[in-house]
Amino acid sequence: MPTAWKNVCCTLLLFCGNLMAYAQVCKPDVFSVLYEGNAAYNNFQTVETSQNDIVSVGSVLQVDGGFSYDAWAYKLSSRGTVLWAKRYMPSGYNSGNFNSIVALPDGGFLVSGLFSYQKRRFPDNQIETIYSLTMIGKLDAYGNLMWM
């Protein structure tokens, strides 16, 4: 890990009541940015690329008013500019997350996660997982899913 990253901090606080997300990723004396949105974001792992960019994976609450999450990945420049942010959901599943990421020499990323199909059970309205899948996939340098 580069010397500049010895004092890296990465925090994510969720305020689910009003669905406001707060995230801060910083290199000492480089940047500190507040990212706000209208959904709940969960950040599970962050890596630094060979170009000193920051890539992070996790999940984001689906915007359709449902109870499920999409797998999520985003890339920030070394100064905190959002380069890309994408959601991922394989066909036949309705909830998922990426929980780990590894930067690859070709500029892409290896990600792993869990996807499931869930439904609300009646009459008690509890969420029930019908089936699930643990997966490994590859993203290119721009966050496009190459294979899963």
CSV table of N, CA and C in Angstrom, one decimal, residues 5-146:
chain,number,residue,atom,x,y,z
A,5,TRP,N,-1.2,6.5,1.9
A,5,TRP,CA,-2.4,5.9,2.4
A,5,TRP,C,-2.3,5.4,3.8
A,6,LYS,N,-1.2,5.6,4.5
A,6,LYS,CA,-1.0,5.1,5.8
A,6,LYS,C,-2.1,5.7,6.8
A,7,ASN,N,-2.5,6.9,6.5
A,7,ASN,CA,-3.5,7.6,7.4
A,7,ASN,C,-4.8,7.8,6.7
A,8,VAL,N,-5.2,6.8,5.9
A,8,VAL,CA,-6.5,6.9,5.2
A,8,VAL,C,-7.6,6.7,6.2
A,9,CYS,N,-8.7,7.5,6.0
A,9,CYS,CA,-9.9,7.2,6.8
A,9,CYS,C,-11.0,7.0,5.8
A,10,CYS,N,-11.9,6.2,6.2
A,10,CYS,CA,-13.1,5.9,5.4
A,10,CYS,C,-14.2,5.6,6.3
A,11,THR,N,-15.2,6.4,6.3
A,11,THR,CA,-16.4,6.2,7.2
A,11,THR,C,-17.7,6.3,6.4
A,12,LEU,N,-18.7,5.6,6.9
A,12,LEU,CA,-20.0,5.7,6.3
A,12,LEU,C,-21.0,5.7,7.4
A,13,LEU,N,-21.8,6.7,7.5
A,13,LEU,CA,-22.8,6.7,8.5
A,13,LEU,C,-24.2,6.8,7.8
A,14,LEU,N,-25.1,6.0,8.2
A,14,LEU,CA,-26.4,5.9,7.6
A,14,LEU,C,-27.5,6.6,8.5
A,15,PHE,N,-28.3,7.4,7.9
A,15,PHE,CA,-29.4,7.9,8.6
A,15,PHE,C,-30.7,7.4,7.9
A,16,CYS,N,-31.1,6.2,8.2
A,16,CYS,CA,-32.2,5.6,7.5
A,16,CYS,C,-33.5,6.2,7.7
A,17,GLY,N,-33.7,7.0,8.8
A,17,GLY,CA,-35.0,7.7,9.0
A,17,GLY,C,-35.4,8.6,7.8
A,18,ASN,N,-34.4,9.4,7.3
A,18,ASN,CA,-34.7,10.2,6.2
A,18,ASN,C,-34.0,9.8,5.0
A,19,LEU,N,-33.4,8.6,5.0
A,19,LEU,CA,-32.6,8.0,3.9
A,19,LEU,C,-31.5,8.9,3.4
A,20,MET,N,-30.8,9.6,4.3
A,20,MET,CA,-29.7,10.4,3.9
A,20,MET,C,-28.4,9.6,4.2
A,21,ALA,N,-27.5,9.6,3.2
A,21,ALA,CA,-26.3,8.9,3.4
A,21,ALA,C,-25.1,9.9,3.5
A,22,TYR,N,-24.2,9.7,4.4
A,22,TYR,CA,-23.0,10.5,4.6
A,22,TYR,C,-21.8,9.6,4.4
A,23,ALA,N,-20.9,10.1,3.6
A,23,ALA,CA,-19.7,9.3,3.4
A,23,ALA,C,-18.5,10.2,3.3
A,24,GLN,N,-17.4,9.8,3.8
A,24,GLN,CA,-16.2,10.6,3.8
A,24,GLN,C,-15.0,9.7,3.5
A,25,VAL,N,-14.3,9.9,2.5
A,25,VAL,CA,-13.1,9.2,2.2
A,25,VAL,C,-12.0,10.2,2.0
A,26,CYS,N,-10.9,10.1,2.8
A,26,CYS,CA,-9.9,11.2,2.7
A,26,CYS,C,-8.5,10.7,2.8
A,27,LYS,N,-7.6,11.4,2.1
A,27,LYS,CA,-6.2,11.3,2.3
A,27,LYS,C,-5.8,12.5,3.0
A,28,PRO,N,-5.0,12.4,4.0
A,28,PRO,CA,-4.6,13.6,4.8
A,28,PRO,C,-4.2,14.8,3.9
A,29,ASP,N,-4.8,15.9,4.1
A,29,ASP,CA,-4.5,17.2,3.3
A,29,ASP,C,-4.7,17.1,1.9
A,30,VAL,N,-5.6,16.2,1.4
A,30,VAL,CA,-5.9,16.1,0.0
A,30,VAL,C,-7.4,16.4,-0.3
A,31,PHE,N,-8.3,15.7,0.3
A,31,PHE,CA,-9.7,16.1,0.2
A,31,PHE,C,-10.6,15.6,1.3
A,32,SER,N,-11.7,16.2,1.4
A,32,SER,CA,-12.8,15.8,2.3
A,32,SER,C,-14.1,16.3,1.7
A,33,VAL,N,-14.9,15.4,1.3
A,33,VAL,CA,-16.1,15.7,0.5
A,33,VAL,C,-17.3,15.1,1.2
A,34,LEU,N,-18.4,15.8,1.2
A,34,LEU,CA,-19.7,15.3,1.7
A,34,LEU,C,-20.5,14.8,0.5
A,35,TYR,N,-20.9,13.5,0.4
A,35,TYR,CA,-21.7,13.0,-0.6
A,35,TYR,C,-23.1,12.7,-0.1
A,36,GLU,N,-24.1,13.4,-0.6
A,36,GLU,CA,-25.5,13.2,-0.1
A,36,GLU,C,-26.3,12.6,-1.2
A,37,GLY,N,-27.3,11.9,-0.8
A,37,GLY,CA,-28.2,11.2,-1.7
A,37,GLY,C,-29.6,10.9,-1.0
A,38,ASN,N,-30.5,10.4,-1.8
A,38,ASN,CA,-31.8,10.1,-1.3
A,38,ASN,C,-32.0,8.6,-1.1
A,39,ALA,N,-31.0,7.9,-0.8
A,39,ALA,CA,-31.1,6.4,-0.5
A,39,ALA,C,-30.1,6.0,0.5
A,40,ALA,N,-30.3,4.9,1.1
A,40,ALA,CA,-29.4,4.3,2.1
A,40,ALA,C,-28.3,3.5,1.4
A,41,TYR,N,-27.0,3.9,1.6
A,41,TYR,CA,-25.9,3.2,1.0
A,41,TYR,C,-25.1,2.5,2.1
A,42,ASN,N,-24.6,1.3,1.8
A,42,ASN,CA,-23.8,0.5,2.7
A,42,ASN,C,-22.5,0.3,2.0
A,43,ASN,N,-21.4,0.7,2.6
A,43,ASN,CA,-20.1,0.5,2.0
A,43,ASN,C,-19.4,-0.6,2.8
A,44,PHE,N,-18.9,-1.7,2.0
A,44,PHE,CA,-18.4,-2.9,2.6
A,44,PHE,C,-16.8,-2.9,2.5
A,45,GLN,N,-16.3,-2.5,1.4
A,45,GLN,CA,-14.8,-2.5,1.2
A,45,GLN,C,-14.4,-1.5,0.2
A,46,THR,N,-13.2,-0.9,0.4
A,46,THR,CA,-12.6,0.1,-0.4
A,46,THR,C,-11.2,-0.3,-0.8
A,47,VAL,N,-10.8,-0.1,-2.0
A,47,VAL,CA,-9.4,-0.3,-2.5
A,47,VAL,C,-8.9,0.9,-3.2
A,48,GLU,N,-7.6,1.0,-3.3
A,48,GLU,CA,-6.9,2.1,-4.1
A,48,GLU,C,-6.4,1.4,-5.3
A,49,THR,N,-6.5,2.1,-6.5
A,49,THR,CA,-6.0,1.6,-7.7
A,49,THR,C,-4.6,2.1,-7.9
A,50,SER,N,-4.0,1.6,-9.0
A,50,SER,CA,-2.6,1.9,-9.3
A,50,SER,C,-2.5,3.4,-9.7
A,51,GLN,N,-3.6,4.0,-10.1
A,51,GLN,CA,-3.6,5.5,-10.4
A,51,GLN,C,-4.0,6.3,-9.2
A,52,ASN,N,-4.0,5.7,-8.0
A,52,ASN,CA,-4.4,6.4,-6.8
A,52,ASN,C,-5.9,6.8,-6.7
A,53,ASP,N,-6.7,6.2,-7.6
A,53,ASP,CA,-8.2,6.4,-7.5
A,53,ASP,C,-8.7,5.5,-6.4
A,54,ILE,N,-9.9,5.7,-5.9
A,54,ILE,CA,-10.6,4.9,-4.9
A,54,ILE,C,-11.8,4.2,-5.4
A,55,VAL,N,-11.9,2.9,-5.2
A,55,VAL,CA,-13.0,2.1,-5.7
A,55,VAL,C,-13.6,1.4,-4.5
A,56,SER,N,-14.9,1.5,-4.3
A,56,SER,CA,-15.6,1.0,-3.2
A,56,SER,C,-16.8,0.2,-3.6
A,57,VAL,N,-17.2,-0.9,-2.9
A,57,VAL,CA,-18.3,-1.7,-3.2
A,57,VAL,C,-19.2,-1.8,-1.9
A,58,GLY,N,-20.5,-2.2,-2.2
A,58,GLY,CA,-21.4,-2.4,-1.1
A,58,GLY,C,-22.8,-2.6,-1.7
A,59,SER,N,-23.8,-1.9,-1.1
A,59,SER,CA,-25.2,-2.0,-1.6
A,59,SER,C,-25.9,-0.7,-1.4
A,60,VAL,N,-27.0,-0.5,-2.2
A,60,VAL,CA,-27.8,0.7,-2.1
A,60,VAL,C,-29.2,0.3,-2.1
A,61,LEU,N,-30.0,0.9,-1.3
A,61,LEU,CA,-31.5,0.6,-1.2
A,61,LEU,C,-32.1,0.9,-2.6
A,62,GLN,N,-32.9,0.0,-3.0
A,62,GLN,CA,-33.6,0.2,-4.3
A,62,GLN,C,-34.6,1.3,-4.2
A,63,VAL,N,-34.7,2.1,-5.3
A,63,VAL,CA,-35.5,3.3,-5.3
A,63,VAL,C,-37.0,3.1,-5.6
A,64,ASP,N,-37.4,1.8,-5.9
A,64,ASP,CA,-38.7,1.5,-6.2
A,64,ASP,C,-39.7,1.4,-5.0
A,65,GLY,N,-39.2,1.8,-3.9
A,65,GLY,CA,-40.0,1.7,-2.7
A,65,GLY,C,-40.0,0.3,-2.1
A,66,GLY,N,-39.2,-0.6,-2.6
A,66,GLY,CA,-39.2,-2.0,-2.1
A,66,GLY,C,-38.3,-2.1,-0.9
A,67,PHE,N,-38.1,-3.3,-0.5
A,67,PHE,CA,-37.3,-3.6,0.7
A,67,PHE,C,-36.0,-4.2,0.4
A,68,SER,N,-35.5,-4.1,-0.8
A,68,SER,CA,-34.3,-4.8,-1.2
A,68,SER,C,-33.2,-3.8,-1.6
A,69,TYR,N,-32.0,-4.4,-1.7
A,69,TYR,CA,-30.8,-3.6,-2.0
A,69,TYR,C,-30.2,-4.1,-3.4
A,70,ASP,N,-29.6,-3.2,-4.1
A,70,ASP,CA,-28.8,-3.5,-5.3
A,70,ASP,C,-27.4,-3.5,-4.9
A,71,ALA,N,-26.6,-4.4,-5.5
A,71,ALA,CA,-25.1,-4.4,-5.4
A,71,ALA,C,-24.7,-3.0,-6.0
A,72,TRP,N,-23.6,-2.5,-5.4
A,72,TRP,CA,-23.2,-1.1,-5.8
A,72,TRP,C,-21.7,-1.0,-5.8
A,73,ALA,N,-21.2,-0.3,-6.8
A,73,ALA,CA,-19.7,0.0,-6.9
A,73,ALA,C,-19.6,1.4,-7.4
A,74,TYR,N,-18.6,2.1,-6.9
A,74,TYR,CA,-18.3,3.5,-7.3
A,74,TYR,C,-16.8,3.7,-7.3
A,75,LYS,N,-16.4,4.7,-8.2
A,75,LYS,CA,-15.0,5.0,-8.3
A,75,LYS,C,-14.8,6.5,-8.1
A,76,LEU,N,-13.9,6.9,-7.3
A,76,LEU,CA,-13.6,8.3,-7.0
A,76,LEU,C,-12.2,8.6,-7.5
A,77,SER,N,-11.9,9.8,-8.0
A,77,SER,CA,-10.5,10.2,-8.3
A,77,SER,C,-9.8,10.4,-7.0
A,78,SER,N,-8.5,10.6,-7.1
A,78,SER,CA,-7.7,10.8,-5.8
A,78,SER,C,-8.1,12.1,-5.2
A,79,ARG,N,-8.9,13.0,-5.8
A,79,ARG,CA,-9.3,14.3,-5.3
A,79,ARG,C,-10.8,14.2,-4.8
A,80,GLY,N,-11.4,13.1,-5.0
A,80,GLY,CA,-12.8,12.9,-4.5
A,80,GLY,C,-13.9,13.1,-5.6
A,81,THR,N,-13.5,13.3,-6.8
A,81,THR,CA,-14.5,13.5,-7.9
A,81,THR,C,-15.1,12.1,-8.2
A,82,VAL,N,-16.4,12.0,-8.3
A,82,VAL,CA,-17.1,10.7,-8.7
A,82,VAL,C,-16.8,10.5,-10.2
A,83,LEU,N,-16.1,9.4,-10.5
A,83,LEU,CA,-15.8,9.0,-11.9
A,83,LEU,C,-16.9,8.1,-12.4
A,84,TRP,N,-17.4,7.2,-11.6
A,84,TRP,CA,-18.6,6.4,-12.0
A,84,TRP,C,-19.2,5.8,-10.7
A,85,ALA,N,-20.5,5.5,-10.8
A,85,ALA,CA,-21.2,4.8,-9.8
A,85,ALA,C,-22.3,4.0,-10.4
A,86,LYS,N,-22.3,2.7,-10.1
A,86,LYS,CA,-23.2,1.7,-10.8
A,86,LYS,C,-23.9,0.8,-9.9
A,87,ARG,N,-25.1,0.3,-10.2
A,87,ARG,CA,-25.8,-0.7,-9.5
A,87,ARG,C,-25.8,-2.0,-10.4
A,88,TYR,N,-25.9,-3.1,-9.7
A,88,TYR,CA,-25.8,-4.4,-10.3
A,88,TYR,C,-26.9,-5.4,-9.7
A,89,MET,N,-27.6,-6.1,-10.6
A,89,MET,CA,-28.6,-7.1,-10.2
A,89,MET,C,-28.7,-8.1,-11.3
A,90,PRO,N,-28.3,-9.4,-11.0
A,90,PRO,CA,-28.5,-10.4,-12.1
A,90,PRO,C,-30.0,-10.7,-12.2
A,91,SER,N,-30.4,-11.1,-13.4
A,91,SER,CA,-31.8,-11.5,-13.7
A,91,SER,C,-32.2,-12.6,-12.7
A,92,GLY,N,-33.5,-12.5,-12.2
A,92,GLY,CA,-34.0,-13.6,-11.4
A,92,GLY,C,-33.8,-13.3,-9.9
A,93,TYR,N,-33.1,-12.2,-9.5
A,93,TYR,CA,-32.8,-11.9,-8.2
A,93,TYR,C,-33.4,-10.5,-7.9
A,94,ASN,N,-33.7,-10.2,-6.6
A,94,ASN,CA,-34.2,-8.9,-6.3
A,94,ASN,C,-33.5,-8.2,-5.1
A,95,SER,N,-32.4,-8.8,-4.6
A,95,SER,CA,-31.7,-8.1,-3.6
A,95,SER,C,-30.2,-8.6,-3.6
A,96,GLY,N,-29.3,-7.7,-3.4
A,96,GLY,CA,-27.9,-8.1,-3.4
A,96,GLY,C,-26.9,-7.1,-2.9
A,97,ASN,N,-25.7,-7.6,-2.8
A,97,ASN,CA,-24.6,-6.7,-2.4
A,97,ASN,C,-23.3,-7.2,-2.8
A,98,PHE,N,-22.3,-6.3,-3.0
A,98,PHE,CA,-20.9,-6.7,-3.2
A,98,PHE,C,-20.3,-6.5,-1.8
A,99,ASN,N,-19.6,-7.5,-1.3
A,99,ASN,CA,-18.9,-7.4,0.0
A,99,ASN,C,-17.4,-7.3,0.0
A,100,SER,N,-16.8,-7.6,-1.2
A,100,SER,CA,-15.3,-7.5,-1.3
A,100,SER,C,-14.9,-7.1,-2.7
A,101,ILE,N,-13.7,-6.5,-2.8
A,101,ILE,CA,-13.2,-6.1,-4.1
A,101,ILE,C,-11.7,-6.2,-4.1
A,102,VAL,N,-11.1,-6.6,-5.2
A,102,VAL,CA,-9.7,-6.7,-5.4
A,102,VAL,C,-9.3,-5.9,-6.7
A,103,ALA,N,-8.4,-5.0,-6.7
A,103,ALA,CA,-7.9,-4.4,-7.9
A,103,ALA,C,-7.0,-5.3,-8.7
A,104,LEU,N,-7.2,-5.4,-10.0
A,104,LEU,CA,-6.5,-6.3,-10.9
A,104,LEU,C,-5.4,-5.5,-11.7
A,105,PRO,N,-4.4,-6.1,-12.1
A,105,PRO,CA,-3.3,-5.5,-12.9
A,105,PRO,C,-3.8,-4.8,-14.2
A,106,ASP,N,-4.9,-5.4,-14.8
A,106,ASP,CA,-5.4,-4.8,-16.1
A,106,ASP,C,-6.3,-3.6,-15.9
A,107,GLY,N,-6.4,-3.1,-14.6
A,107,GLY,CA,-7.3,-1.9,-14.4
A,107,GLY,C,-8.7,-2.3,-13.9
A,108,GLY,N,-9.0,-3.6,-14.1
A,108,GLY,CA,-10.4,-4.0,-13.7
A,108,GLY,C,-10.4,-4.4,-12.2
A,109,PHE,N,-11.5,-5.0,-11.8
A,109,PHE,CA,-11.7,-5.4,-10.4
A,109,PHE,C,-12.4,-6.7,-10.3
A,110,LEU,N,-12.0,-7.5,-9.4
A,110,LEU,CA,-12.7,-8.8,-9.0
A,110,LEU,C,-13.6,-8.5,-7.8
A,111,VAL,N,-14.9,-8.8,-7.9
A,111,VAL,CA,-15.8,-8.5,-6.8
A,111,VAL,C,-16.5,-9.8,-6.4
A,112,SER,N,-16.9,-9.9,-5.2
A,112,SER,CA,-17.7,-11.0,-4.7
A,112,SER,C,-18.9,-10.4,-3.9
A,113,GLY,N,-19.9,-11.2,-3.9
A,113,GLY,CA,-21.1,-10.7,-3.3
A,113,GLY,C,-22.2,-11.8,-3.1
A,114,LEU,N,-23.3,-11.4,-2.6
A,114,LEU,CA,-24.4,-12.3,-2.4
A,114,LEU,C,-25.7,-11.7,-3.0
A,115,PHE,N,-26.4,-12.5,-3.8
A,115,PHE,CA,-27.7,-12.1,-4.4
A,115,PHE,C,-28.8,-13.1,-4.0
A,116,SER,N,-30.0,-12.6,-3.8
A,116,SER,CA,-31.1,-13.4,-3.3
A,116,SER,C,-32.4,-13.0,-3.9
A,117,TYR,N,-33.3,-13.9,-3.9
A,117,TYR,CA,-34.7,-13.5,-4.3
A,117,TYR,C,-35.5,-13.6,-3.0
A,118,GLN,N,-36.1,-12.5,-2.7
A,118,GLN,CA,-36.9,-12.3,-1.4
A,118,GLN,C,-38.3,-11.9,-1.7
A,119,LYS,N,-39.2,-12.3,-0.8
A,119,LYS,CA,-40.6,-11.8,-0.9
A,119,LYS,C,-41.1,-11.6,0.6
A,120,ARG,N,-42.2,-10.8,0.6
A,120,ARG,CA,-42.8,-10.6,1.9
A,120,ARG,C,-43.8,-11.8,2.2
A,121,ARG,N,-43.7,-12.3,3.4
A,121,ARG,CA,-44.5,-13.4,3.8
A,121,ARG,C,-45.8,-12.9,4.4
A,122,PHE,N,-46.9,-13.5,4.0
A,122,PHE,CA,-48.2,-13.1,4.6
A,122,PHE,C,-48.7,-14.1,5.6
A,123,PRO,N,-49.4,-13.9,6.6
A,123,PRO,CA,-49.9,-12.6,7.0
A,123,PRO,C,-49.0,-11.7,7.9
A,124,ASP,N,-47.8,-12.2,8.2
A,124,ASP,CA,-47.0,-11.5,9.2
A,124,ASP,C,-46.1,-10.4,8.5
A,125,ASN,N,-46.0,-10.4,7.2
A,125,ASN,CA,-45.3,-9.3,6.5
A,125,ASN,C,-43.8,-9.4,6.7
A,126,GLN,N,-43.2,-10.5,7.1
A,126,GLN,CA,-41.8,-10.7,7.3
A,126,GLN,C,-41.1,-11.0,5.9
A,127,ILE,N,-39.9,-10.5,5.7
A,127,ILE,CA,-39.1,-10.8,4.5
A,127,ILE,C,-38.6,-12.2,4.6
A,128,GLU,N,-38.8,-13.0,3.5
A,128,GLU,CA,-38.4,-14.4,3.5
A,128,GLU,C,-37.5,-14.5,2.2
A,129,THR,N,-36.3,-15.1,2.4
A,129,THR,CA,-35.4,-15.4,1.3
A,129,THR,C,-35.8,-16.8,0.7
A,130,ILE,N,-36.2,-16.8,-0.6
A,130,ILE,CA,-36.6,-18.0,-1.3
A,130,ILE,C,-35.4,-18.7,-1.8
A,131,TYR,N,-34.4,-18.0,-2.4
A,131,TYR,CA,-33.2,-18.7,-2.8
A,131,TYR,C,-32.1,-17.6,-2.9
A,132,SER,N,-30.8,-18.0,-2.8
A,132,SER,CA,-29.7,-17.1,-2.9
A,132,SER,C,-28.5,-17.6,-3.6
A,133,LEU,N,-27.6,-16.8,-4.0
A,133,LEU,CA,-26.4,-17.1,-4.8
A,133,LEU,C,-25.2,-16.3,-4.3
A,134,THR,N,-24.1,-17.0,-4.0
A,134,THR,CA,-22.9,-16.3,-3.7
A,134,THR,C,-22.1,-16.3,-5.1
A,135,MET,N,-21.6,-15.1,-5.4
A,135,MET,CA,-21.0,-15.0,-6.8
A,135,MET,C,-19.6,-14.3,-6.7
A,136,ILE,N,-18.9,-14.5,-7.8
A,136,ILE,CA,-17.6,-13.8,-8.1
A,136,ILE,C,-17.8,-13.2,-9.5
A,137,GLY,N,-17.4,-11.9,-9.7
A,137,GLY,CA,-17.6,-11.3,-11.0
A,137,GLY,C,-16.4,-10.4,-11.3
A,138,LYS,N,-16.3,-10.0,-12.5
A,138,LYS,CA,-15.2,-9.1,-12.9
A,138,LYS,C,-15.8,-7.8,-13.5
A,139,LEU,N,-15.4,-6.7,-13.0
A,139,LEU,CA,-15.7,-5.4,-13.5
A,139,LEU,C,-14.5,-4.8,-14.3
A,140,ASP,N,-14.8,-4.1,-15.4
A,140,ASP,CA,-13.7,-3.5,-16.1
A,140,ASP,C,-13.3,-2.2,-15.4
A,141,ALA,N,-12.4,-1.4,-15.9
A,141,ALA,CA,-11.9,-0.2,-15.3
A,141,ALA,C,-13.0,0.9,-15.2
A,142,TYR,N,-14.1,0.7,-16.0
A,142,TYR,CA,-15.2,1.7,-16.0
A,142,TYR,C,-16.5,1.2,-15.2
A,143,GLY,N,-16.3,0.0,-14.5
A,143,GLY,CA,-17.4,-0.5,-13.8
A,143,GLY,C,-18.4,-1.4,-14.5
A,144,ASN,N,-18.1,-1.7,-15.8
A,144,ASN,CA,-19.0,-2.6,-16.6
A,144,ASN,C,-18.7,-4.0,-16.1
A,145,LEU,N,-19.8,-4.7,-16.0
A,145,LEU,CA,-19.7,-6.1,-15.6
A,145,LEU,C,-19.3,-7.0,-16.8
A,146,MET,N,-18.1,-7.6,-16.7
A,146,MET,CA,-17.6,-8.4,-17.8
A,146,MET,C,-18.1,-9.8,-17.7
